[in-house]
């Protein structure tokens, strides 16, 4: 019997049939690929960071750490990554010597040798400030703790008329915790390689000094980040 005599079934009608399955948005593919293939990264920057160091053993001072900052991280989601870094600086020895005469016309000799050593270890969250994290140009917010290992060594001698009046040798080491935050602007040069510049501020988390002041200190850096692709099916 033909369809002319009886109504055709709906499933036999032209153009009918099951609706096609929804296809994933093309915009989501770069983000998914970024998360799947480029989870791990490492980088290096030419950088300088300043920290205010407080101690009961010596005067409050600024520790300047430069010129190289290296880091490695893990991309937890397309928008959030965590990384740890390392910066080290030894200022070398600074020497001061002077010769004078006292009221008894005796020769007064003074010498001082001072050395500082600093290592900074920041652990930062990177939060991508964009709906589409795979964009070529991007801005990340940075926030996390920084641990500073500080060493202060001084050798001081005072001689009057050939007799040693004072001979001081001190070597202090301390650890200080800071809260660091800032912004990083980046440009993806290739799928594996990014160019970035960063600006951060550091604030001491310990008790304020006798003056009650806990100022911010600042840092800047510029360098490259390389992402590792461990996916066998990567293009």
PDB file of N, CA and C in Angstrom, residues 134-190:
ATOM      1  N   UNK A 134      43.300  30.657  26.453  1.00  0.00           N
ATOM      2  CA  UNK A 134      44.262  30.321  25.421  1.00  0.00           C
ATOM      3  C   UNK A 134      44.546  31.478  24.475  1.00  0.00           C
ATOM      4  N   UNK A 135      44.069  32.674  24.782  1.00  0.00           N
ATOM      5  CA  UNK A 135      44.366  33.820  23.940  1.00  0.00           C
ATOM      6  C   UNK A 135      45.873  34.054  23.860  1.00  0.00           C
ATOM      7  N   UNK A 136      46.310  34.616  22.755  1.00  0.00           N
ATOM      8  CA  UNK A 136      47.745  34.836  22.569  1.00  0.00           C
ATOM      9  C   UNK A 136      48.296  35.854  23.560  1.00  0.00           C
ATOM     10  N   UNK A 137      47.550  36.934  23.801  1.00  0.00           N
ATOM     11  CA  UNK A 137      47.946  37.941  24.771  1.00  0.00           C
ATOM     12  C   UNK A 137      47.110  37.750  26.029  1.00  0.00           C
ATOM     13  N   UNK A 138      47.729  37.849  27.194  1.00  0.00           N
ATOM     14  CA  UNK A 138      47.004  37.569  28.426  1.00  0.00           C
ATOM     15  C   UNK A 138      47.636  38.317  29.594  1.00  0.00           C
ATOM     16  N   UNK A 139      46.865  38.382  30.691  1.00  0.00           N
ATOM     17  CA  UNK A 139      47.330  38.956  31.949  1.00  0.00           C
ATOM     18  C   UNK A 139      46.999  37.973  33.064  1.00  0.00           C
ATOM     19  N   UNK A 140      47.985  37.665  33.912  1.00  0.00           N
ATOM     20  CA  UNK A 140      47.795  36.797  35.071  1.00  0.00           C
ATOM     21  C   UNK A 140      47.925  37.607  36.356  1.00  0.00           C
ATOM     22  N   UNK A 141      47.109  37.274  37.351  1.00  0.00           N
ATOM     23  CA  UNK A 141      47.284  37.796  38.698  1.00  0.00           C
ATOM     24  C   UNK A 141      48.150  36.817  39.482  1.00  0.00           C
ATOM     25  N   UNK A 142      49.078  37.325  40.285  1.00  0.00           N
ATOM     26  CA  UNK A 142      50.011  36.517  41.056  1.00  0.00           C
ATOM     27  C   UNK A 142      49.778  36.743  42.551  1.00  0.00           C
ATOM     28  N   UNK A 143      49.794  35.663  43.331  1.00  0.00           N
ATOM     29  CA  UNK A 143      49.622  35.796  44.779  1.00  0.00           C
ATOM     30  C   UNK A 143      50.171  34.557  45.469  1.00  0.00           C
ATOM     31  N   UNK A 144      50.937  34.780  46.565  1.00  0.00           N
ATOM     32  CA  UNK A 144      51.441  33.663  47.330  1.00  0.00           C
ATOM     33  C   UNK A 144      52.536  34.087  48.290  1.00  0.00           C
ATOM     34  N   UNK A 145      53.062  33.141  49.089  1.00  0.00           N
ATOM     35  CA  UNK A 145      54.113  33.454  50.054  1.00  0.00           C
ATOM     36  C   UNK A 145      55.503  33.397  49.414  1.00  0.00           C
ATOM     37  N   UNK A 146      56.423  34.173  49.967  1.00  0.00           N
ATOM     38  CA  UNK A 146      57.833  34.124  49.590  1.00  0.00           C
ATOM     39  C   UNK A 146      58.667  33.965  50.855  1.00  0.00           C
ATOM     40  N   UNK A 147      59.526  32.968  50.854  1.00  0.00           N
ATOM     41  CA  UNK A 147      60.417  32.726  51.990  1.00  0.00           C
ATOM     42  C   UNK A 147      61.803  33.248  51.641  1.00  0.00           C
ATOM     43  N   UNK A 148      62.355  34.091  52.519  1.00  0.00           N
ATOM     44  CA  UNK A 148      63.681  34.676  52.310  1.00  0.00           C
ATOM     45  C   UNK A 148      64.648  34.124  53.342  1.00  0.00           C
ATOM     46  N   UNK A 149      65.751  33.552  52.861  1.00  0.00           N
ATOM     47  CA  UNK A 149      66.852  33.122  53.730  1.00  0.00           C
ATOM     48  C   UNK A 149      67.918  34.219  53.691  1.00  0.00           C
ATOM     49  N   UNK A 150      68.215  34.786  54.863  1.00  0.00           N
ATOM     50  CA  UNK A 150      69.097  35.951  54.947  1.00  0.00           C
ATOM     51  C   UNK A 150      70.282  35.643  55.865  1.00  0.00           C
ATOM     52  N   UNK A 151      71.473  36.051  55.406  1.00  0.00           N
ATOM     53  CA  UNK A 151      72.684  35.903  56.218  1.00  0.00           C
ATOM     54  C   UNK A 151      73.400  37.241  56.288  1.00  0.00           C
ATOM     55  N   UNK A 152      73.840  37.600  57.500  1.00  0.00           N
ATOM     56  CA  UNK A 152      74.509  38.875  57.746  1.00  0.00           C
ATOM     57  C   UNK A 152      75.783  38.567  58.530  1.00  0.00           C
ATOM     58  N   UNK A 153      76.930  38.825  57.915  1.00  0.00           N
ATOM     59  CA  UNK A 153      78.221  38.494  58.536  1.00  0.00           C
ATOM     60  C   UNK A 153      79.078  39.760  58.604  1.00  0.00           C
ATOM     61  N   UNK A 154      79.654  40.020  59.791  1.00  0.00           N
ATOM     62  CA  UNK A 154      80.471  41.211  59.980  1.00  0.00           C
ATOM     63  C   UNK A 154      81.712  40.880  60.812  1.00  0.00           C
ATOM     64  N   UNK A 155      82.841  41.409  60.385  1.00  0.00           N
ATOM     65  CA  UNK A 155      84.111  41.322  61.116  1.00  0.00           C
ATOM     66  C   UNK A 155      84.606  42.752  61.321  1.00  0.00           C
ATOM     67  N   UNK A 156      84.786  43.145  62.575  1.00  0.00           N
ATOM     68  CA  UNK A 156      85.110  44.525  62.908  1.00  0.00           C
ATOM     69  C   UNK A 156      86.247  44.569  63.921  1.00  0.00           C
ATOM     70  N   UNK A 157      87.266  45.376  63.642  1.00  0.00           N
ATOM     71  CA  UNK A 157      88.439  45.466  64.519  1.00  0.00           C
ATOM     72  C   UNK A 157      88.789  46.934  64.759  1.00  0.00           C
ATOM     73  N   UNK A 158      89.094  47.275  66.033  1.00  0.00           N
ATOM     74  CA  UNK A 158      89.533  48.617  66.422  1.00  0.00           C
ATOM     75  C   UNK A 158      90.849  48.494  67.197  1.00  0.00           C
ATOM     76  N   UNK A 159      91.885  49.160  66.695  1.00  0.00           N
ATOM     77  CA  UNK A 159      93.212  49.122  67.316  1.00  0.00           C
ATOM     78  C   UNK A 159      93.643  50.548  67.665  1.00  0.00           C
ATOM     79  N   UNK A 160      94.096  50.725  68.911  1.00  0.00           N
ATOM     80  CA  UNK A 160      94.553  52.036  69.379  1.00  0.00           C
ATOM     81  C   UNK A 160      95.985  51.899  69.901  1.00  0.00           C
ATOM     82  N   UNK A 161      96.913  52.638  69.291  1.00  0.00           N
ATOM     83  CA  UNK A 161      98.310  52.587  69.713  1.00  0.00           C
ATOM     84  C   UNK A 161      98.899  51.189  69.620  1.00  0.00           C
ATOM     85  N   UNK A 162      98.485  50.416  68.647  1.00  0.00           N
ATOM     86  CA  UNK A 162      99.012  49.068  68.467  1.00  0.00           C
ATOM     87  C   UNK A 162      98.338  48.018  69.328  1.00  0.00           C
ATOM     88  N   UNK A 163      97.367  48.417  70.189  1.00  0.00           N
ATOM     89  CA  UNK A 163      96.659  47.485  71.057  1.00  0.00           C
ATOM     90  C   UNK A 163      95.223  47.311  70.554  1.00  0.00           C
ATOM     91  N   UNK A 164      94.811  46.071  70.457  1.00  0.00           N
ATOM     92  CA  UNK A 164      93.454  45.777  69.990  1.00  0.00           C
ATOM     93  C   UNK A 164      92.467  46.126  71.096  1.00  0.00           C
ATOM     94  N   UNK A 165      91.579  47.062  70.781  1.00  0.00           N
ATOM     95  CA  UNK A 165      90.557  47.478  71.737  1.00  0.00           C
ATOM     96  C   UNK A 165      89.224  46.754  71.518  1.00  0.00           C
ATOM     97  N   UNK A 166      88.966  46.400  70.296  1.00  0.00           N
ATOM     98  CA  UNK A 166      87.696  45.735  69.991  1.00  0.00           C
ATOM     99  C   UNK A 166      87.911  44.806  68.807  1.00  0.00           C
ATOM    100  N   UNK A 167      87.391  43.595  68.929  1.00  0.00           N
ATOM    101  CA  UNK A 167      87.501  42.604  67.849  1.00  0.00           C
ATOM    102  C   UNK A 167      86.183  41.822  67.807  1.00  0.00           C
ATOM    103  N   UNK A 168      85.341  42.153  66.843  1.00  0.00           N
ATOM    104  CA  UNK A 168      83.987  41.593  66.760  1.00  0.00           C
ATOM    105  C   UNK A 168      83.871  40.728  65.515  1.00  0.00           C
ATOM    106  N   UNK A 169      83.385  39.516  65.706  1.00  0.00           N
ATOM    107  CA  UNK A 169      83.112  38.602  64.595  1.00  0.00           C
ATOM    108  C   UNK A 169      81.713  38.035  64.813  1.00  0.00           C
ATOM    109  N   UNK A 170      80.771  38.408  63.954  1.00  0.00           N
ATOM    110  CA  UNK A 170      79.387  37.973  64.107  1.00  0.00           C
ATOM    111  C   UNK A 170      78.873  37.417  62.792  1.00  0.00           C
ATOM    112  N   UNK A 171      78.067  36.376  62.913  1.00  0.00           N
ATOM    113  CA  UNK A 171      77.495  35.715  61.736  1.00  0.00           C
ATOM    114  C   UNK A 171      76.053  35.338  62.072  1.00  0.00           C
ATOM    115  N   UNK A 172      75.095  36.089  61.546  1.00  0.00           N
ATOM    116  CA  UNK A 172      73.683  35.879  61.840  1.00  0.00           C
ATOM    117  C   UNK A 172      72.977  35.311  60.612  1.00  0.00           C
ATOM    118  N   UNK A 173      72.115  34.341  60.833  1.00  0.00           N
ATOM    119  CA  UNK A 173      71.256  33.810  59.777  1.00  0.00           C
ATOM    120  C   UNK A 173      69.809  33.878  60.251  1.00  0.00           C
ATOM    121  N   UNK A 174      68.895  34.119  59.328  1.00  0.00           N
ATOM    122  CA  UNK A 174      67.483  34.241  59.688  1.00  0.00           C
ATOM    123  C   UNK A 174      66.612  33.885  58.491  1.00  0.00           C
ATOM    124  N   UNK A 175      65.345  33.590  58.789  1.00  0.00           N
ATOM    125  CA  UNK A 175      64.337  33.320  57.760  1.00  0.00           C
ATOM    126  C   UNK A 175      63.186  34.298  57.948  1.00  0.00           C
ATOM    127  N   UNK A 176      62.661  34.787  56.833  1.00  0.00           N
ATOM    128  CA  UNK A 176      61.585  35.775  56.877  1.00  0.00           C
ATOM    129  C   UNK A 176      60.529  35.401  55.842  1.00  0.00           C
ATOM    130  N   UNK A 177      59.257  35.571  56.239  1.00  0.00           N
ATOM    131  CA  UNK A 177      58.140  35.215  55.372  1.00  0.00           C
ATOM    132  C   UNK A 177      57.435  36.478  54.900  1.00  0.00           C
ATOM    133  N   UNK A 178      57.161  36.539  53.585  1.00  0.00           N
ATOM    134  CA  UNK A 178      56.508  37.694  52.976  1.00  0.00           C
ATOM    135  C   UNK A 178      55.288  37.215  52.193  1.00  0.00           C
ATOM    136  N   UNK A 179      54.334  38.121  52.026  1.00  0.00           N
ATOM    137  CA  UNK A 179      53.212  37.886  51.127  1.00  0.00           C
ATOM    138  C   UNK A 179      53.501  38.663  49.845  1.00  0.00           C
ATOM    139  N   UNK A 180      53.520  37.959  48.724  1.00  0.00           N
ATOM    140  CA  UNK A 180      53.859  38.568  47.430  1.00  0.00           C
ATOM    141  C   UNK A 180      52.649  38.536  46.508  1.00  0.00           C
ATOM    142  N   UNK A 181      52.466  39.603  45.773  1.00  0.00           N
ATOM    143  CA  UNK A 181      51.370  39.674  44.810  1.00  0.00           C
ATOM    144  C   UNK A 181      51.704  40.635  43.687  1.00  0.00           C
ATOM    145  N   UNK A 182      51.040  40.452  42.555  1.00  0.00           N
ATOM    146  CA  UNK A 182      51.296  41.342  41.428  1.00  0.00           C
ATOM    147  C   UNK A 182      50.610  40.858  40.177  1.00  0.00           C
ATOM    148  N   UNK A 183      51.154  41.304  39.028  1.00  0.00           N
ATOM    149  CA  UNK A 183      50.565  40.970  37.741  1.00  0.00           C
ATOM    150  C   UNK A 183      51.662  40.577  36.753  1.00  0.00           C
ATOM    151  N   UNK A 184      51.275  39.694  35.820  1.00  0.00           N
ATOM    152  CA  UNK A 184      52.178  39.229  34.774  1.00  0.00           C
ATOM    153  C   UNK A 184      51.468  39.368  33.438  1.00  0.00           C
ATOM    154  N   UNK A 185      52.100  40.055  32.491  1.00  0.00           N
ATOM    155  CA  UNK A 185      51.562  40.187  31.136  1.00  0.00           C
ATOM    156  C   UNK A 185      52.384  39.311  30.209  1.00  0.00           C
ATOM    157  N   UNK A 186      51.693  38.519  29.365  1.00  0.00           N
ATOM    158  CA  UNK A 186      52.395  37.572  28.512  1.00  0.00           C
ATOM    159  C   UNK A 186      51.937  37.602  27.076  1.00  0.00           C
ATOM    160  N   UNK A 187      52.800  37.071  26.212  1.00  0.00           N
ATOM    161  CA  UNK A 187      52.496  36.924  24.789  1.00  0.00           C
ATOM    162  C   UNK A 187      52.990  35.557  24.348  1.00  0.00           C
ATOM    163  N   UNK A 188      52.106  34.745  23.757  1.00  0.00           N
ATOM    164  CA  UNK A 188      52.483  33.416  23.291  1.00  0.00           C
ATOM    165  C   UNK A 188      53.166  33.539  21.937  1.00  0.00           C
ATOM    166  N   UNK A 189      54.482  33.287  21.909  1.00  0.00           N
ATOM    167  CA  UNK A 189      55.243  33.358  20.670  1.00  0.00           C
ATOM    168  C   UNK A 189      55.040  32.120  19.820  1.00  0.00           C
ATOM    169  N   UNK A 190      55.004  30.961  20.491  1.00  0.00           N
ATOM    170  CA  UNK A 190      54.757  29.668  19.859  1.00  0.00           C
ATOM    171  C   UNK A 190      53.932  28.847  20.828  1.00  0.00           C
TER     172      UNK A 190
END
